[in-house]
Amino acid sequence: MKGKFITVEGVEGVGKSTNVAFIYEFLRQREMPVIATREPGGTPFAEELRNILLRSRDEPVDDCAELLLMFAARSQHLNTVILPALQRGEWVLCDRFTDATFAYQGAGRGMSLDVIANLEAIVQQGLQPDLTIVLDLDVDIGLQRVRKRGQLDRFESQQLAFFKRVRKSYLDRMANAPERCFLVDASQPLELVQRDIIKLLERLL
Ligand code: Z5A
């Protein structure tokens, strides 16, 4: 791949969207060819799947159905947006990727990590991000930030214990992939978070 693949991860409210926008501008100012995208979503079809996945509903959603839809959206996104951009030599900046599946469907919902790893192998064919920035923050603070926005989606309505498992999973996965995963303390003022992010980007530039 000629381009670079950067993912931004973390529990709700850690500042992923804010910092994806920041990284996008930072790279644009350096005249790097960059696209910003997100998961689940990133194509019209995958965004439809996102709406299905996030919408609160009365019918309980089966955990396996949720997992398969995450990978269905990812396959579409990967093959129609991410891989073509990387092949053109562009930098792809993605708000969440498969680490989120291990965290939410694996640790959060309790789906088998081996099953997730098998789906990852089928869909990604070995592709991994060049850099994963894990924004880490106390779960209560992140949820307070998100709740200020008002109505909660199907994931945001989960109990605190769910998000604590998600956070722990991110920290565990980081320890297993130290070559690409780096933690940034997202409890700092935004300028300091972004200073730390720039240091990580400079490793790739
Ligand atoms: N999901 C899944 O289950 N499995 C998967 O494989 C994938 C996803 C890919 C959608 O994700 C849902 O899909 C997600 C997991 C699931 N669950 N939920 N919920 P999403 O990324 O679209 O949704 P999100 O995590 O809820 O994003 P978010 O709520 O928009 O949070 P954020 O992007 O991390 O934060 P933000 O919008 O940038 O910032 C939140 C607020 O905090 C905002 O007012 C900022 O101005 C403020 N902020 C940001 N940084 C700071 C600092 N440093 N100090 C003070 N205030 C700050």
Short mmCIF file of C-alpha atoms and ligand atoms in Angstrom, two decimals:
data_model
loop_
_atom_site.label_atom_id
_atom_site.label_comp_id
_atom_site.label_asym_id
_atom_site.label_seq_id
_atom_site.Cartn_x
_atom_site.Cartn_y
_atom_site.Cartn_z
CA MET A 1 0.00 0.00 0.00
CA LYS A 2 1.34 3.41 -0.91
CA GLY A 3 -0.87 5.37 1.52
CA LYS A 4 -1.10 5.29 5.29
CA PHE A 5 -4.05 4.03 7.30
CA ILE A 6 -4.73 5.79 10.64
CA THR A 7 -7.55 4.82 12.99
CA VAL A 8 -8.83 6.68 16.04
CA GLU A 9 -10.45 4.67 18.83
CA GLY A 10 -11.86 4.99 22.32
CA VAL A 11 -15.09 4.89 24.32
CA GLU A 12 -17.87 7.43 23.75
CA GLY A 13 -17.06 11.07 24.27
CA VAL A 14 -13.27 10.70 24.32
CA GLY A 15 -12.99 13.18 21.44
CA LYS A 16 -12.63 10.92 18.37
CA SER A 17 -14.68 13.09 15.99
CA THR A 18 -13.04 16.28 17.28
CA ASN A 19 -9.57 14.87 16.76
CA VAL A 20 -10.26 13.19 13.42
CA ALA A 21 -11.21 16.66 12.17
CA PHE A 22 -8.03 18.06 13.72
CA ILE A 23 -5.76 15.40 12.14
CA TYR A 24 -7.47 15.90 8.77
CA GLU A 25 -6.69 19.64 8.84
CA PHE A 26 -3.17 19.02 10.15
CA LEU A 27 -2.39 16.70 7.21
CA ARG A 28 -4.14 18.94 4.66
CA GLN A 29 -2.01 21.88 5.78
CA ARG A 30 1.04 19.74 5.02
CA GLU A 31 -0.42 19.04 1.57
CA MET A 32 -0.84 15.35 2.29
CA PRO A 33 -3.58 13.63 0.25
CA VAL A 34 -6.02 12.57 2.96
CA ILE A 35 -9.58 11.36 3.33
CA ALA A 36 -11.54 11.20 6.59
CA THR A 37 -14.13 8.49 7.07
CA ARG A 38 -15.82 6.50 9.84
CA GLU A 39 -17.14 3.12 10.92
CA PRO A 40 -19.68 1.78 10.85
CA GLY A 41 -20.33 3.78 7.67
CA GLY A 42 -18.21 5.59 5.13
CA THR A 43 -20.23 4.65 2.00
CA PRO A 44 -23.96 5.13 1.28
CA PHE A 45 -24.64 1.40 1.78
CA ALA A 46 -22.53 1.18 4.95
CA GLU A 47 -24.13 4.37 6.31
CA GLU A 48 -27.53 2.65 5.90
CA LEU A 49 -26.20 -0.26 7.94
CA ARG A 50 -24.92 2.26 10.52
CA ASN A 51 -28.41 3.73 10.86
CA ILE A 52 -29.85 0.25 11.37
CA LEU A 53 -27.18 -0.57 13.97
CA LEU A 54 -27.41 2.65 15.99
CA ARG A 55 -31.17 3.21 16.01
CA SER A 56 -32.80 2.45 19.37
CA ARG A 57 -35.63 -0.07 18.89
CA ASP A 58 -37.99 -2.23 20.91
CA GLU A 59 -36.88 -5.49 19.26
CA PRO A 60 -33.77 -6.86 21.00
CA VAL A 61 -30.90 -7.14 18.48
CA ASP A 62 -29.14 -10.48 18.41
CA ASP A 63 -25.41 -10.08 19.26
CA CYS A 64 -24.29 -12.23 16.33
CA ALA A 65 -26.52 -10.26 13.91
CA GLU A 66 -24.92 -7.05 15.22
CA LEU A 67 -21.42 -8.46 14.77
CA LEU A 68 -22.08 -9.64 11.22
CA LEU A 69 -23.58 -6.27 10.25
CA MET A 70 -20.46 -4.49 11.58
CA PHE A 71 -18.31 -6.64 9.32
CA ALA A 72 -20.74 -6.32 6.39
CA ALA A 73 -20.43 -2.54 6.63
CA ARG A 74 -16.64 -2.86 7.02
CA SER A 75 -16.27 -5.06 3.94
CA GLN A 76 -18.16 -2.56 1.79
CA HIS A 77 -16.21 0.37 3.24
CA LEU A 78 -12.85 -1.34 2.93
CA ASN A 79 -13.29 -2.48 -0.65
CA THR A 80 -14.93 0.61 -2.08
CA VAL A 81 -13.27 3.43 -0.12
CA ILE A 82 -10.31 2.50 2.08
CA LEU A 83 -8.31 0.14 -0.14
CA PRO A 84 -8.72 2.20 -3.35
CA ALA A 85 -7.56 5.33 -1.47
CA LEU A 86 -4.53 3.54 0.03
CA GLN A 87 -3.67 2.17 -3.40
CA ARG A 88 -3.78 5.71 -4.83
CA GLY A 89 -1.26 6.71 -2.14
CA GLU A 90 -3.71 8.65 0.02
CA TRP A 91 -3.80 8.74 3.79
CA VAL A 92 -7.01 7.30 5.21
CA LEU A 93 -8.16 8.60 8.55
CA CYS A 94 -10.90 6.45 10.06
CA ASP A 95 -13.03 7.19 13.14
CA ARG A 96 -13.11 3.63 14.61
CA PHE A 97 -12.24 0.33 12.92
CA THR A 98 -11.90 -3.32 13.97
CA ASP A 99 -10.44 -2.59 17.42
CA ALA A 100 -13.93 -1.24 18.14
CA THR A 101 -15.45 -4.60 17.20
CA PHE A 102 -13.14 -6.44 19.61
CA ALA A 103 -14.02 -3.86 22.28
CA TYR A 104 -17.82 -3.53 21.79
CA GLN A 105 -18.94 -6.87 20.34
CA GLY A 106 -16.13 -8.84 22.03
CA ALA A 107 -15.64 -7.38 25.50
CA GLY A 108 -18.94 -5.45 25.62
CA ARG A 109 -21.36 -8.08 24.30
CA GLY A 110 -19.27 -11.16 25.10
CA MET A 111 -18.93 -12.48 21.52
CA SER A 112 -16.04 -14.91 20.97
CA LEU A 113 -12.75 -13.14 20.21
CA ASP A 114 -11.77 -16.08 17.98
CA VAL A 115 -14.91 -15.63 15.89
CA ILE A 116 -14.15 -11.91 15.57
CA ALA A 117 -10.56 -12.67 14.60
CA ASN A 118 -11.82 -15.08 11.91
CA LEU A 119 -14.17 -12.46 10.47
CA GLU A 120 -11.33 -9.92 10.59
CA ALA A 121 -9.12 -12.30 8.59
CA ILE A 122 -11.85 -12.92 5.98
CA VAL A 123 -12.74 -9.24 5.54
CA GLN A 124 -9.33 -7.59 5.92
CA GLN A 125 -7.07 -10.17 4.31
CA GLY A 126 -4.24 -9.12 6.64
CA LEU A 127 -4.73 -5.35 6.36
CA GLN A 128 -4.07 -3.51 9.64
CA PRO A 129 -3.83 0.22 10.38
CA ASP A 130 -0.35 1.79 10.26
CA LEU A 131 -1.25 3.81 13.35
CA THR A 132 -4.08 3.47 15.87
CA ILE A 133 -4.57 6.35 18.28
CA VAL A 134 -6.47 5.18 21.37
CA LEU A 135 -7.94 8.15 23.20
CA ASP A 136 -8.34 7.07 26.80
CA LEU A 137 -10.61 8.67 29.35
CA ASP A 138 -12.55 7.71 32.45
CA VAL A 139 -15.81 6.23 31.16
CA ASP A 140 -17.97 8.48 33.39
CA ILE A 141 -16.42 11.64 31.98
CA GLY A 142 -16.86 10.46 28.38
CA LEU A 143 -20.50 9.59 28.98
CA GLN A 144 -21.12 12.98 30.64
CA ARG A 145 -19.77 14.69 27.52
CA VAL A 146 -22.00 12.57 25.25
CA ARG A 147 -25.12 12.96 27.39
CA LYS A 148 -24.92 16.75 27.07
CA ARG A 149 -25.85 16.18 23.40
CA GLY A 150 -29.30 14.84 24.34
CA GLN A 151 -30.89 11.70 22.91
CA LEU A 152 -28.79 8.54 23.20
CA ASP A 153 -28.40 5.88 20.48
CA ARG A 154 -28.64 2.09 20.99
CA PHE A 155 -24.98 1.83 22.07
CA GLU A 156 -24.90 4.97 24.20
CA SER A 157 -27.85 3.59 26.21
CA GLN A 158 -25.76 0.68 27.56
CA GLN A 159 -24.92 0.41 31.27
CA LEU A 160 -21.69 1.75 32.77
CA ALA A 161 -20.27 -1.79 33.23
CA PHE A 162 -20.48 -2.31 29.45
CA PHE A 163 -18.35 0.77 28.76
CA LYS A 164 -15.85 -0.22 31.47
CA ARG A 165 -15.35 -3.56 29.67
CA VAL A 166 -14.96 -1.69 26.38
CA ARG A 167 -12.30 0.61 27.82
CA LYS A 168 -10.39 -2.32 29.34
CA SER A 169 -10.49 -4.16 26.03
CA TYR A 170 -8.91 -1.18 24.25
CA LEU A 171 -6.13 -1.08 26.84
CA ASP A 172 -5.56 -4.85 26.56
CA ARG A 173 -5.47 -4.77 22.76
CA MET A 174 -2.97 -1.91 22.84
CA ALA A 175 -0.63 -4.04 24.89
CA ASN A 176 -0.86 -6.78 22.21
CA ALA A 177 -0.16 -4.48 19.25
CA PRO A 178 2.43 -1.99 20.55
CA GLU A 179 3.84 -1.46 17.03
CA ARG A 180 0.69 0.36 15.86
CA CYS A 181 -1.42 1.27 18.94
CA PHE A 182 -0.60 4.34 21.01
CA LEU A 183 -2.50 5.76 23.95
CA VAL A 184 -3.28 9.44 24.34
CA ASP A 185 -4.63 10.73 27.65
CA ALA A 186 -7.93 12.29 26.55
CA SER A 187 -8.60 13.81 30.00
CA GLN A 188 -6.10 16.57 29.20
CA PRO A 189 -7.16 19.93 27.78
CA LEU A 190 -7.72 19.60 24.02
CA GLU A 191 -4.50 21.51 23.10
CA LEU A 192 -2.43 18.94 25.04
CA VAL A 193 -4.31 16.00 23.52
CA GLN A 194 -3.58 17.44 20.09
CA ARG A 195 0.08 18.07 20.92
CA ASP A 196 0.40 14.35 21.77
CA ILE A 197 -1.40 13.38 18.57
CA ILE A 198 0.99 15.49 16.47
CA LYS A 199 3.94 13.64 18.02
CA LEU A 200 2.40 10.34 16.90
CA LEU A 201 1.71 11.63 13.38
CA GLU A 202 5.29 12.81 13.05
CA ARG A 203 6.40 9.17 13.33
CA LEU A 204 4.60 8.50 10.04
CA LEU A 205 5.42 11.72 8.19
N1 Z5A B 1 -19.36 0.31 17.12
C1 Z5A B 1 -19.34 -1.03 17.48
O1 Z5A B 1 -20.07 -1.46 18.37
N2 Z5A B 1 -18.51 -1.88 16.81
C2 Z5A B 1 -17.72 -1.47 15.78
O2 Z5A B 1 -16.99 -2.28 15.19
C3 Z5A B 1 -17.74 -0.07 15.44
C4 Z5A B 1 -18.58 0.78 16.13
C5 Z5A B 1 -16.88 0.42 14.33
C6 Z5A B 1 -20.94 4.55 16.76
O3 Z5A B 1 -19.70 5.07 16.96
C7 Z5A B 1 -21.16 3.34 17.62
O4 Z5A B 1 -20.81 2.14 16.92
C8 Z5A B 1 -20.29 3.34 18.85
C9 Z5A B 1 -19.63 1.98 18.91
C10 Z5A B 1 -20.28 1.21 17.83
N3 Z5A B 1 -21.04 3.43 20.00
N4 Z5A B 1 -21.56 4.31 20.52
N5 Z5A B 1 -22.15 5.05 21.07
P1 Z5A B 1 -19.38 6.62 16.92
O5 Z5A B 1 -17.91 6.69 16.90
O6 Z5A B 1 -20.09 7.32 15.86
O7 Z5A B 1 -20.04 7.16 18.29
P2 Z5A B 1 -19.41 7.62 19.58
O8 Z5A B 1 -18.30 6.85 20.12
O9 Z5A B 1 -20.61 7.67 20.42
O10 Z5A B 1 -18.77 9.00 19.20
P3 Z5A B 1 -19.06 10.32 19.94
O11 Z5A B 1 -20.08 10.19 20.98
O12 Z5A B 1 -19.35 11.32 18.88
O13 Z5A B 1 -17.76 10.63 20.71
P4 Z5A B 1 -16.37 11.16 20.22
O14 Z5A B 1 -16.35 11.29 18.74
O15 Z5A B 1 -15.33 10.34 20.82
O16 Z5A B 1 -16.30 12.60 20.89
P5 Z5A B 1 -16.46 14.07 20.26
O17 Z5A B 1 -17.82 14.20 19.61
O18 Z5A B 1 -15.27 14.43 19.49
O19 Z5A B 1 -16.44 14.90 21.61
C11 Z5A B 1 -17.48 14.81 22.55
C12 Z5A B 1 -17.56 16.15 23.31
O20 Z5A B 1 -16.40 16.30 24.12
C13 Z5A B 1 -17.61 17.37 22.40
O21 Z5A B 1 -18.45 18.31 22.98
C14 Z5A B 1 -16.15 17.87 22.41
O22 Z5A B 1 -16.06 19.26 22.18
C15 Z5A B 1 -15.73 17.52 23.81
N6 Z5A B 1 -14.28 17.27 23.94
C16 Z5A B 1 -13.47 16.58 23.09
N7 Z5A B 1 -12.21 16.55 23.56
C17 Z5A B 1 -12.21 17.22 24.75
C18 Z5A B 1 -11.20 17.51 25.72
N8 Z5A B 1 -9.94 17.10 25.58
N9 Z5A B 1 -11.58 18.18 26.80
C19 Z5A B 1 -12.86 18.59 26.99
N10 Z5A B 1 -13.87 18.35 26.10
C20 Z5A B 1 -13.55 17.67 24.99
#
